[in-house]
Amino acid sequence: MKLSRFFAGMLVGTILALSYVQLQVQIFDLAYQGKHKEKLITKLMDDNGDVKSNISQLQSANHLGDRLLDDRSSLQFLSQDQIVKLSTTYDFDNLPAKSPRTVQVAEKRSNFLASIFSVKSQAEAGPIR
Amino acid sequence: MNNQKRHLRFNLVFLVCLFGLVIFAVKLVFIQVFNASYLAKLAEKQHNYFIELEPRRGGIYDRKLRPLALNVAAYSLYAKPKAMTEQAKKKAIRELGSLLNLQTDFLQKRLSKEKYFVWIERKLTSITAEQIKAMKIDGLDFIKESRRYYPNQSLGAHLIGFAGMDNRGLDGLELMYDHYLKGEFGWTQIIRDARNRELLIERGFIPPKNGFDFVLTIDETIQFIAERALEEGFIQHHAIGASLIIMNPKTGEILALVNRPTYDLSRFSEVNQDNRRNRAVTDMYEPGSVFKIVTAAAALEEGKVTESDKFFCEYGEYKVGGHILHDHTKHGTLTFREVIEQSSNIGTTKIAQLLGAKTIYKYAKLFRFGMPTGINLIGEVKGVMKDTSQWSKTSIAAIPIGHEVTVTAIQLVCAISAIANDGLYMQPFVVKYIQDQEGELIKEFKPQPVAQVISAQTARRLKEILAGVVETGTGKLAQIPDVRAAGKTGTAQKILGGQYSHNKFFASFIGFAPVEDPKIAMVVIFDEPHPSYYGGTVAAPVFKRVAEDVLKYLAASHGN
């Protein structure tokens, strides 16, 4: 075997071996990074759990009841006769239906007027759909 | 000469090298061949790491999925005394003592042990754990666990029960359904480096099976209303115990179950057994006049009396079997309806005599007295309902008015519910359904009719009579504005040392509302209230207060 062939073979072998080692190093590096991220996620989840438990404690009937009914408060559940119903002569249920064209014209008019008197840009003054 | 010397040196160096190589070769063979399995095991032990994965214990929720018991992360603090310096130990004793409120003696004792692992404090919150980490004491570390958390503290304590340090149920539903709640442990095999750092490379993984979630029939708001009212009554009447149960008479769902005294679920170890007892199902007592509903139901169902039939009540004294029976208020002639409304013992006894012992016993059994209701709660007792063969001469004057018979609060609420539900007795239950973590239904508990104890017509007639008790009889303090309520009061002497006490009583009220379409049935019992001790003055006002608020709440939430 020629020395040059031997060195070429050695070089290929070394490159392959180094590539393998490099891949292994990358795998382990990713494993360390993964573990680090897992710890962060676990901590965030634990914190989330703590916050959730605090919220559930704060919104529990026991807590709210004690706070609202402190010092023998006279706070009570409302009965039907304690609810005030506002009446109006305007009949909302039987309003004449507007045609889409009427609505469009009205919108255009208001947009036109708004564009004249508004100091805002068109984007800000535009109707939100 | 020079050549010879060089040759000798060369050979010497060659031999030394060869000897060295041979030694290396021998060592290599020794390592690779003879020691291989041992070293491989050692390496595996160092790099591979088995971790047991704790399952999430199932949560307990009210009927509107509001949490009653859930899990939060907890950190258990341990020390490695053998690896700690004296300085670190002193610092730990000084700083941990004040933060965790631990005795100096306790810490000294723990840290003086010649061990690599001793618990200091289990299940600390993350905030406390962070505070300890900030102290930077060498030789202290944490193990992450989970801890049971009860956001409502004492609300529904006797029903929910509690789980211990190892997350195993020890009382209440936590114990009864521990098998479903606890889940199953999983495990994983991970790799760690020479510095003991874990790598996210798993060689094996069996996920833990989380416990199932429980959704109860209890409504947190109704439970709170009941707790608040019973607590006030308990304090006001200086009772030694009290129970209150609210049930949906049409389905058998328990909407609230309250006992006094009670305890904070997160501090269960600090209270005695007496506070932890679920009296509503474990304690039996002589019911007194509330038991007259059985006599009245039997009389109407058997067609032996009508509402207007008259009974002479002997002006308060009536001799039966050598025993003189008294009425609280002296009455002359009362109609059957008035006998129940005014709770006349003599009138009720005369009705019972008309019916006979066997009929009374038959209806007591139909209402399931003397047998467990089968509610899914731990420790239910069946009470005592003697067979007619064991009745004495005075039993006919005692059992129909609620003496010589013992019942539980749950039996009473089921009995009054049956009357409210047109005579249909429903199985009481507290668990609505069980679901897994993904919300898939595992088991559903549906309303179960047990028996038609009296006809619907009789039930409706009895309802009107019981409405009369509240409107004109002994239960006037149970009246609810704008709602018709029905019920029966009871005042029973306690038996102490085999004798009826003259100053210790059970005061009770059983009832339902509205009469026309009952939404709730309720039992309220006070043990040894004083100075006032009548069911009509002690228990009936609690019924009124609770029923009033609960009906408004149910109307607002459309009964969901």
XYZ file of C-alpha atoms in Angstrom:
689
model
C 0.000 0.000 0.000
C 1.260 3.425 -0.907
C 1.840 5.878 1.890
C -0.438 8.440 0.199
C -3.316 5.955 0.132
C -2.713 5.104 3.747
C -2.833 8.795 4.724
C -5.965 9.338 2.620
C -7.627 6.400 4.360
C -6.511 7.700 7.726
C -7.917 11.149 6.868
C -11.291 9.765 5.847
C -11.392 7.603 8.964
C -10.461 10.544 11.162
C -13.063 12.808 9.556
C -15.735 10.167 10.006
C -14.720 9.627 13.613
C -14.675 13.366 14.311
C -18.052 13.790 12.641
C -19.451 11.059 14.829
C -17.984 12.720 17.922
C -19.325 16.096 16.793
C -22.805 14.622 16.348
C -22.643 13.046 19.778
C -21.541 16.379 21.272
C -24.444 18.100 19.541
C -26.868 15.486 20.838
C -25.645 15.977 24.371
C -25.642 19.748 23.998
C -29.243 19.628 22.799
C -30.049 17.320 25.706
C -28.620 19.897 28.149
C -30.530 22.683 26.442
C -33.695 20.593 26.444
C -33.334 19.906 30.130
C -32.813 23.589 30.807
C -35.933 24.475 28.832
C -37.864 21.724 30.542
C -36.929 23.242 33.893
C -38.096 26.652 32.734
C -41.385 25.229 31.479
C -41.892 23.290 34.699
C -41.280 26.434 36.716
C -43.697 28.432 34.579
C -46.287 25.683 34.932
C -45.797 25.608 38.688
C -46.116 29.377 38.862
C -49.224 29.118 36.713
C -50.595 26.496 39.100
C -49.886 28.778 42.065
C -51.618 31.696 40.372
C -54.577 29.502 39.438
C -54.899 28.228 42.995
C -54.737 31.790 44.308
C -57.435 32.842 41.865
C -59.624 29.893 42.812
C -59.170 30.802 46.469
C -60.027 34.449 45.825
C -63.114 33.612 43.770
C -64.291 30.834 46.080
C -67.699 31.227 47.670
C -66.098 31.088 51.087
C -63.760 33.993 50.395
C -66.234 36.145 48.481
C -68.967 35.425 50.996
C -66.787 36.348 53.939
C -65.707 39.574 52.258
C -69.141 40.626 51.032
C -71.030 39.621 54.132
C -68.487 40.856 56.638
C -69.738 42.494 59.857
C -73.164 40.964 59.495
C -73.870 42.869 56.334
C -77.488 42.972 55.286
C -76.550 41.994 51.746
C -79.081 39.504 50.444
C -80.040 37.735 47.273
C -82.417 39.781 45.175
C -85.935 38.547 44.773
C -87.945 39.233 41.642
C -89.803 42.153 43.222
C -86.508 43.841 44.078
C -85.457 44.013 40.453
C -86.451 47.264 38.730
C -87.522 46.787 35.147
C -87.278 49.900 32.983
C -90.079 50.311 30.468
C -90.130 52.419 27.342
C -92.804 53.431 24.878
C -90.422 52.727 22.017
C -91.224 49.384 20.440
C -87.870 47.823 19.666
C -89.386 44.571 18.560
C -91.430 46.031 15.725
C -88.995 48.450 14.136
C -89.368 48.720 10.325
C -86.581 46.800 8.687
C -84.009 49.032 6.956
C -82.976 48.108 3.459
C -79.256 47.415 3.019
C -79.074 50.351 0.598
C -80.474 52.796 3.212
C -77.907 51.578 5.693
C -75.089 51.950 3.183
C -76.147 55.522 2.255
C -76.385 56.483 5.925
C -72.959 55.018 6.572
C -71.477 56.828 3.596
C -73.003 60.113 4.753
C -71.660 59.746 8.245
C -68.266 58.720 6.870
C -68.230 61.714 4.538
C -69.155 64.105 7.362
C -66.687 62.434 9.665
C -63.945 62.807 7.080
C -64.604 66.555 6.820
C -64.816 67.345 10.497
C -62.526 64.737 11.922
C -58.919 65.607 12.571
C -58.113 61.923 12.764
C -56.653 60.008 9.894
C -58.992 58.009 7.683
C -57.704 54.764 9.131
C -58.616 55.821 12.654
C -61.969 57.337 11.737
C -63.076 54.405 9.607
C -65.965 52.298 10.846
C -65.039 49.137 12.652
C -66.689 46.108 11.168
C 32.415 -1.413 22.077
C 30.223 1.544 21.359
C 28.065 -0.571 19.123
C 27.680 -3.201 21.809
C 26.715 -0.568 24.388
C 24.185 1.000 22.058
C 22.720 -2.382 21.322
C 22.383 -3.133 25.009
C 20.710 0.234 25.691
C 18.371 -0.301 22.790
C 17.393 -3.728 24.079
C 16.897 -2.337 27.571
C 14.606 0.428 26.346
C 12.808 -2.065 24.140
C 12.295 -4.437 27.063
C 11.043 -1.636 29.334
C 8.607 -0.539 26.645
C 7.552 -4.092 25.996
C 7.072 -4.677 29.696
C 5.000 -1.529 29.896
C 2.935 -2.600 26.897
C 2.428 -6.049 28.375
C 1.240 -4.498 31.621
C -1.154 -2.288 29.669
C -2.320 -5.244 27.650
C -2.876 -7.325 30.774
C -4.754 -4.468 32.414
C -6.791 -3.989 29.259
C -7.664 -7.659 29.132
C -8.516 -7.559 32.830
C -10.776 -4.544 32.316
C -12.331 -5.660 29.045
C -12.728 -9.326 29.780
C -12.783 -10.052 33.499
C -14.111 -6.771 34.868
C -16.335 -5.813 31.956
C -19.727 -6.700 33.344
C -18.996 -5.151 36.736
C -17.755 -1.883 35.214
C -20.600 -1.772 32.709
C -23.071 -2.099 35.556
C -21.284 0.617 37.499
C -21.356 2.971 34.518
C -25.004 2.216 33.894
C -25.742 2.931 37.514
C -23.929 6.242 37.293
C -25.449 7.391 34.026
C -28.889 5.905 34.087
C -31.409 7.309 36.442
C -34.903 6.047 37.129
C -37.490 8.598 38.134
C -40.931 7.722 39.411
C -43.477 10.030 37.801
C -46.203 11.110 40.181
C -49.709 11.139 38.705
C -51.908 14.171 39.116
C -54.561 13.445 41.742
C -58.001 14.075 40.328
C -59.769 17.291 41.202
C -63.098 17.626 42.964
C -65.531 20.177 41.577
C -68.986 21.412 42.433
C -71.896 20.948 40.008
C -70.874 24.112 38.151
C -67.266 22.946 37.872
C -65.986 25.316 40.540
C -62.958 23.711 42.202
C -63.360 22.272 45.681
C -60.091 20.317 45.756
C -57.142 20.566 43.385
C -53.378 20.072 43.265
C -50.564 22.578 43.352
C -46.807 22.103 43.142
C -45.095 21.783 46.498
C -41.472 21.601 47.518
C -40.272 19.344 50.296
C -37.129 20.489 52.044
C -34.482 17.974 53.051
C -30.974 18.229 54.482
C -27.787 16.201 54.092
C -26.381 16.565 57.633
C -23.370 14.343 56.947
C -22.300 16.634 54.128
C -22.986 19.885 55.993
C -20.402 22.021 57.751
C -21.019 23.199 61.310
C -21.334 26.735 60.000
C -24.019 25.710 57.490
C -25.911 23.852 60.208
C -25.872 26.896 62.491
C -27.082 29.099 59.658
C -29.837 26.612 58.794
C -31.023 26.420 62.406
C -31.021 30.206 62.750
C -32.700 31.115 59.475
C -35.029 28.178 58.857
C -36.379 28.293 62.398
C -37.782 31.779 61.962
C -39.003 31.300 58.380
C -40.706 27.952 58.839
C -41.674 28.502 62.459
C -39.755 25.410 63.542
C -38.375 24.809 67.016
C -34.605 25.146 67.404
C -34.479 21.797 69.249
C -36.217 20.069 66.351
C -33.794 21.472 63.789
C -30.757 20.694 65.951
C -31.911 17.137 66.409
C -32.504 16.683 62.690
C -29.219 18.221 61.571
C -27.119 16.342 64.123
C -28.067 12.985 62.561
C -25.260 11.132 60.801
C -27.277 10.719 57.618
C -27.254 11.910 54.051
C -30.999 12.522 54.007
C -33.385 13.936 56.597
C -36.693 15.689 55.993
C -36.911 19.208 57.370
C -40.350 20.284 56.169
C -42.703 18.750 53.630
C -44.790 20.434 50.958
C -43.759 24.059 51.141
C -45.131 26.652 48.741
C -42.983 27.813 45.837
C -42.571 31.238 47.478
C -41.178 29.710 50.674
C -38.943 27.417 48.643
C -37.551 30.424 46.754
C -36.884 32.206 50.052
C -34.939 29.204 51.338
C -32.973 28.892 48.103
C -32.024 32.569 48.437
C -30.437 31.789 51.831
C -27.818 29.721 49.987
C -27.256 27.173 52.714
C -25.076 24.271 51.610
C -26.513 20.825 52.244
C -30.179 21.791 51.822
C -32.196 20.738 48.815
C -35.764 20.232 47.636
C -37.819 17.436 46.183
C -40.740 18.523 44.073
C -44.066 16.997 45.034
C -47.684 18.027 44.735
C -49.955 19.073 47.507
C -53.734 18.996 47.862
C -55.281 22.411 47.928
C -58.772 23.286 49.139
C -59.650 26.811 47.969
C -62.787 26.958 50.112
C -61.014 25.935 53.334
C -63.824 24.620 55.546
C -66.671 24.743 53.023
C -68.076 21.247 52.577
C -65.241 19.865 54.708
C -67.110 16.791 55.939
C -68.206 15.896 52.454
C -64.935 16.409 50.591
C -62.638 15.006 53.284
C -58.903 15.346 52.843
C -55.793 13.698 51.458
C -52.691 13.190 53.552
C -49.016 13.992 53.056
C -48.604 11.212 50.498
C -51.669 12.392 48.548
C -53.742 9.412 49.652
C -57.330 10.072 50.672
C -57.918 9.876 54.416
C -61.497 11.012 54.874
C -64.719 11.863 53.065
C -64.944 11.546 49.290
C -61.153 11.764 49.116
C -61.040 8.426 50.929
C -64.133 6.831 49.458
C -63.043 7.432 45.859
C -59.289 7.336 46.448
C -58.987 4.527 43.927
C -60.322 6.783 41.149
C -58.660 9.980 42.350
C -55.101 8.816 42.988
C -54.138 7.639 39.485
C -51.146 5.396 38.762
C -47.438 6.152 38.975
C -45.351 6.160 35.797
C -41.587 6.080 35.384
C -38.837 7.280 33.122
C -35.188 6.305 32.663
C -33.018 9.303 31.899
C -29.264 9.854 31.501
C -27.124 12.005 33.764
C -23.530 13.114 33.340
C -20.526 12.763 35.635
C -21.607 15.906 37.468
C -24.996 14.411 38.139
C -26.707 16.779 35.717
C -29.750 15.348 33.992
C -29.931 15.198 30.228
C -33.135 15.214 28.240
C -32.448 11.791 26.803
C -34.998 9.221 27.804
C -34.237 5.551 27.480
C -37.612 4.411 28.680
C -40.858 6.138 29.516
C -44.154 4.971 30.924
C -46.407 7.974 31.493
C -48.298 8.271 34.772
C -52.035 7.744 34.649
C -53.631 10.791 36.177
C -56.550 10.435 38.561
C -60.121 11.119 37.478
C -61.939 14.353 38.206
C -65.085 14.269 40.309
C -68.024 16.558 39.718
C -70.352 16.672 42.686
C -74.039 17.443 42.982
C -73.108 20.075 45.559
C -73.516 23.704 44.567
C -70.795 25.863 46.086
C -73.110 28.859 46.522
C -75.888 26.825 48.139
C -73.310 25.165 50.358
C -72.076 28.592 51.415
C -75.608 29.842 52.151
C -76.243 26.748 54.266
C -72.891 26.986 56.072
C -73.446 30.637 56.929
C -76.963 30.135 58.285
C -76.093 27.016 60.277
C -73.005 28.679 61.745
C -75.099 31.594 62.968
C -77.679 29.274 64.490
C -74.965 27.114 66.026
C -73.395 30.114 67.760
C -76.679 31.792 68.677
C -78.145 28.691 70.312
C -74.913 27.469 71.930
C -75.365 24.003 70.451
C -72.700 21.313 70.681
C -73.419 20.066 67.173
C -75.584 20.761 64.156
C -76.328 19.353 60.711
C -78.092 20.639 57.641
C -78.747 18.863 54.352
C -80.391 20.275 51.250
C -81.623 17.860 48.634
C -83.333 18.148 45.285
C -86.430 16.057 46.071
C -87.060 15.202 42.429
C -83.627 13.764 41.702
C -82.053 12.879 45.058
C -79.083 15.169 44.380
C -77.562 16.553 47.555
C -77.102 20.289 46.998
C -75.465 21.049 50.346
C -74.361 19.122 53.384
C -73.155 20.993 56.448
C -72.072 19.984 59.922
C -70.966 21.874 62.952
C -68.401 21.893 64.466
C -66.261 21.933 61.368
C -62.607 22.384 60.408
C -60.270 23.825 57.813
C -59.336 21.097 55.326
C -55.794 22.386 54.965
C -55.312 22.038 58.737
C -57.009 18.710 59.296
C -54.243 17.453 61.552
C -54.853 20.247 64.057
C -58.439 19.288 64.890
C -59.904 16.391 66.813
C -62.012 13.557 65.482
C -65.194 15.153 66.842
C -64.865 18.121 64.477
C -64.125 15.858 61.528
C -67.143 13.595 62.012
C -69.760 13.797 59.277
C -72.660 13.880 61.740
C -75.249 14.035 58.987
C -74.614 10.384 58.140
C -72.723 8.959 61.125
C -74.811 10.215 64.049
C -78.221 8.859 64.887
C -80.689 10.372 67.269
C -84.279 10.075 68.404
C -86.100 12.339 65.956
C -89.131 13.247 68.077
C -92.065 14.900 66.331
C -90.520 15.043 62.850
C -91.167 11.286 62.759
C -94.903 12.030 62.897
C -94.776 12.407 59.102
C -94.546 8.609 58.956
C -97.615 8.145 61.164
C -99.528 10.780 59.194
C -98.524 9.258 55.847
C -99.563 5.786 57.034
C -102.926 7.031 58.304
C -103.758 8.820 55.052
C -102.462 6.079 52.765
C -104.352 3.349 54.621
C -107.518 5.442 54.434
C -108.050 5.174 58.175
C -108.466 8.905 58.662
C -109.330 12.038 56.763
C -108.061 15.535 57.429
C -111.221 16.483 59.272
C -111.492 13.406 61.524
C -111.495 14.422 65.169
C -109.344 13.118 68.017
C -109.751 13.943 71.678
C -106.389 14.969 73.040
C -107.224 14.463 76.724
C -106.186 17.971 77.720
C -102.507 17.055 77.719
C -102.391 13.780 79.728
C -102.979 10.296 78.379
C -102.096 6.971 79.997
C -100.640 4.279 77.719
C -99.228 1.007 79.066
C -98.690 2.416 82.554
C -96.919 5.460 81.169
C -98.433 8.945 81.129
C -98.008 10.744 77.828
C -97.959 14.536 77.772
C -98.552 17.216 75.203
C -96.500 20.379 75.188
C -99.748 22.395 74.971
C -102.983 21.043 76.386
C -105.554 20.367 73.692
C -109.157 19.213 73.747
C -110.487 17.902 70.453
C -108.364 18.380 67.350
C -108.883 17.344 63.761
C -106.299 15.022 62.197
C -104.857 17.998 60.356
C -104.611 19.991 63.621
C -102.983 17.052 65.417
C -100.078 17.248 62.965
C -100.065 21.041 62.773
C -99.993 21.406 66.569
C -97.755 18.346 66.934
C -99.948 16.667 69.541
C -98.295 13.564 70.961
C -101.595 12.262 72.338
C -103.465 12.803 69.075
C -100.688 11.092 67.089
C -100.646 8.161 69.516
C -104.388 7.727 69.114
C -103.953 7.709 65.330
C -101.178 5.109 65.711
C -103.405 2.962 67.931
C -105.993 3.110 65.180
C -103.428 1.919 62.644
C -101.697 -0.701 64.775
C -98.000 -1.444 65.336
C -97.498 -3.424 62.138
C -98.767 -0.620 59.911
C -96.543 1.950 61.625
C -93.573 -0.401 61.242
C -94.435 -1.069 57.603
C -94.436 2.631 56.716
C -91.314 3.354 58.766
C -89.577 0.698 56.676
C -91.071 2.038 53.449
C -89.529 5.397 54.317
C -86.315 3.393 54.822
C -85.800 4.087 58.506
C -83.586 1.487 60.143
C -81.599 0.919 56.953
C -78.863 2.885 55.193
C -79.970 5.203 52.396
C -76.991 4.060 50.325
C -75.615 7.554 49.807
C -72.049 7.447 48.506
C -70.498 8.763 51.716
C -68.302 7.022 54.230
C -69.568 5.922 57.632
C -73.316 5.940 57.080
C -75.199 4.257 59.924
C -78.606 2.707 59.518
C -80.288 3.846 62.715
C -82.592 1.684 64.800
C -86.133 0.692 63.912
C -87.227 -2.177 66.090
C -89.252 -5.020 64.678
C -92.803 -5.133 66.101
C -91.901 -8.312 67.996
C -89.545 -6.188 70.093
C -92.080 -3.459 70.815
C -93.048 -2.963 74.446
C -96.500 -1.933 75.707
C -95.451 1.708 75.538
C -93.867 1.468 72.079
C -97.142 2.335 70.343
C -97.071 5.631 72.236
C -93.364 6.211 71.621
C -92.357 5.139 68.093
C -95.131 7.011 66.212
C -94.000 10.241 67.901
C -90.317 9.594 67.220
C -89.047 7.895 70.363
C -87.558 4.382 70.704
C -86.377 4.889 67.142
C -83.143 6.463 65.954
C -82.527 8.094 62.613
C -79.871 10.043 60.753
C -80.192 13.453 59.142
C -79.812 11.916 55.685
C -82.698 9.493 56.361
C -84.923 12.385 57.397
C -84.175 14.515 54.348
C -84.837 11.518 52.099
C -88.169 10.869 53.838
C -89.381 14.463 53.529
C -88.146 14.524 49.924
C -90.281 11.487 49.137
C -93.354 13.354 50.364
C -92.316 16.456 48.380
C -91.783 14.266 45.293
C -95.352 12.932 45.260
C -94.452 9.841 47.271
C -91.508 8.713 45.144
C -88.433 7.991 47.275
C -85.212 8.901 45.437
C -81.755 7.498 46.109
C -79.597 10.307 47.573
C -76.228 10.888 45.904
C -73.395 13.411 46.007
C -71.311 12.520 42.944
C -72.787 13.675 39.638
C -70.175 12.215 37.324
C -66.551 11.167 37.028
C -64.452 12.273 34.074
C -60.855 11.887 32.977
C -58.372 14.695 32.354
C -59.553 15.078 28.762
C -63.121 15.538 29.898
C -64.263 12.105 28.770
C -67.057 10.679 30.861
C -65.992 7.697 32.968
C -69.049 7.170 35.123
C -72.303 9.030 35.535
C -74.591 8.837 38.540
C -78.167 9.314 37.453
C -81.228 9.907 39.635
C -82.552 6.571 40.823
C -86.101 6.077 42.088
C -86.100 3.620 44.982
C -89.775 3.107 45.773
C -93.194 4.719 45.651
C -93.665 4.870 49.418
C -97.097 6.505 49.330
C -99.399 7.383 46.466
C -99.099 10.759 44.771
C -102.567 11.666 46.012
C -101.674 10.891 49.630
C -98.439 12.835 49.238
C -100.328 15.870 47.975
C -102.753 15.696 50.925
C -99.851 15.358 53.333
C -98.066 18.289 51.699
C -101.055 20.494 52.441
C -101.094 19.350 56.074
C -97.349 20.058 56.383
C -97.882 23.457 54.763
C -100.382 24.048 57.563
C -97.648 23.281 60.117
C -95.686 26.235 58.724
C -98.685 28.499 58.157
C -100.591 28.008 61.398
C -98.809 25.345 63.446
C -95.534 24.884 65.276
C -93.327 25.830 62.326
C -94.435 29.428 61.769
C -90.863 30.683 61.940
C -90.129 28.713 58.784
C -92.455 30.900 56.720
C -90.818 32.366 53.627
C -92.182 35.625 52.147
C -94.094 34.991 48.903
C -93.297 31.258 48.943
C -95.370 28.456 50.471
C -93.219 26.166 52.550
C -94.146 22.934 54.277
C -92.462 21.068 57.064
C -92.505 19.544 60.495
C -90.822 20.579 63.700
C -89.269 18.200 66.196
C -87.988 18.503 69.736
C -86.597 15.357 71.294
C -85.124 14.776 74.728
C -81.652 13.278 74.633
C -81.019 9.972 76.310
C -78.206 10.257 78.807
C -77.245 7.253 80.930
C -80.375 5.367 79.839
C -82.688 8.175 81.002
C -84.401 10.968 79.088
C -82.693 14.235 79.946
C -84.866 17.171 80.985
C -82.470 19.861 79.866
C -80.723 18.426 76.827
C -82.582 18.204 73.538
C -82.347 17.730 69.822
C -84.160 20.504 67.952
C -84.996 19.755 64.342
C -86.991 20.854 61.336
C -87.638 19.031 58.102
C -89.330 20.746 55.216
C -89.489 21.661 51.565
C -90.429 24.592 49.354
C -92.281 25.719 47.320
C -95.200 23.446 48.186
C -96.644 23.574 44.643
C -93.418 22.575 42.905
C -90.757 21.604 45.471
C -87.280 22.658 44.441
C -85.513 21.863 47.700
C -86.026 19.643 50.714
C -84.087 20.285 53.867
C -83.308 18.960 57.309
C -81.899 21.134 60.096
C -80.823 19.564 63.397
C -79.255 21.147 66.459
C -77.724 19.062 69.227
C -78.250 20.489 72.724
C -79.261 24.039 71.853
C -79.921 26.256 74.850
C -81.609 28.127 76.375
C -84.131 27.845 73.544
C -84.468 24.224 72.441
C -87.631 23.838 70.378
C -87.401 22.766 66.788
C -89.863 25.507 65.891
C -87.775 28.269 67.431
C -84.230 26.978 66.831
C -84.238 24.965 63.588
C -87.216 26.448 61.696
C -85.684 29.970 61.373
C -82.532 28.431 59.871
C -84.700 26.584 57.344
C -86.436 29.843 56.464
C -83.209 31.765 56.005
C -81.544 29.091 53.905
C -84.596 28.249 51.794
C -85.302 31.914 51.063
C -81.811 32.574 49.705
C -81.483 29.233 47.930
C -84.796 29.631 46.097
C -83.783 33.106 44.939
C -80.432 31.759 43.831
C -82.010 28.848 41.973
C -84.488 31.197 40.282
C -81.619 33.447 39.195
C -79.544 30.554 37.892
C -82.557 28.789 36.302
C -82.084 25.840 38.610
C -78.879 24.714 36.981
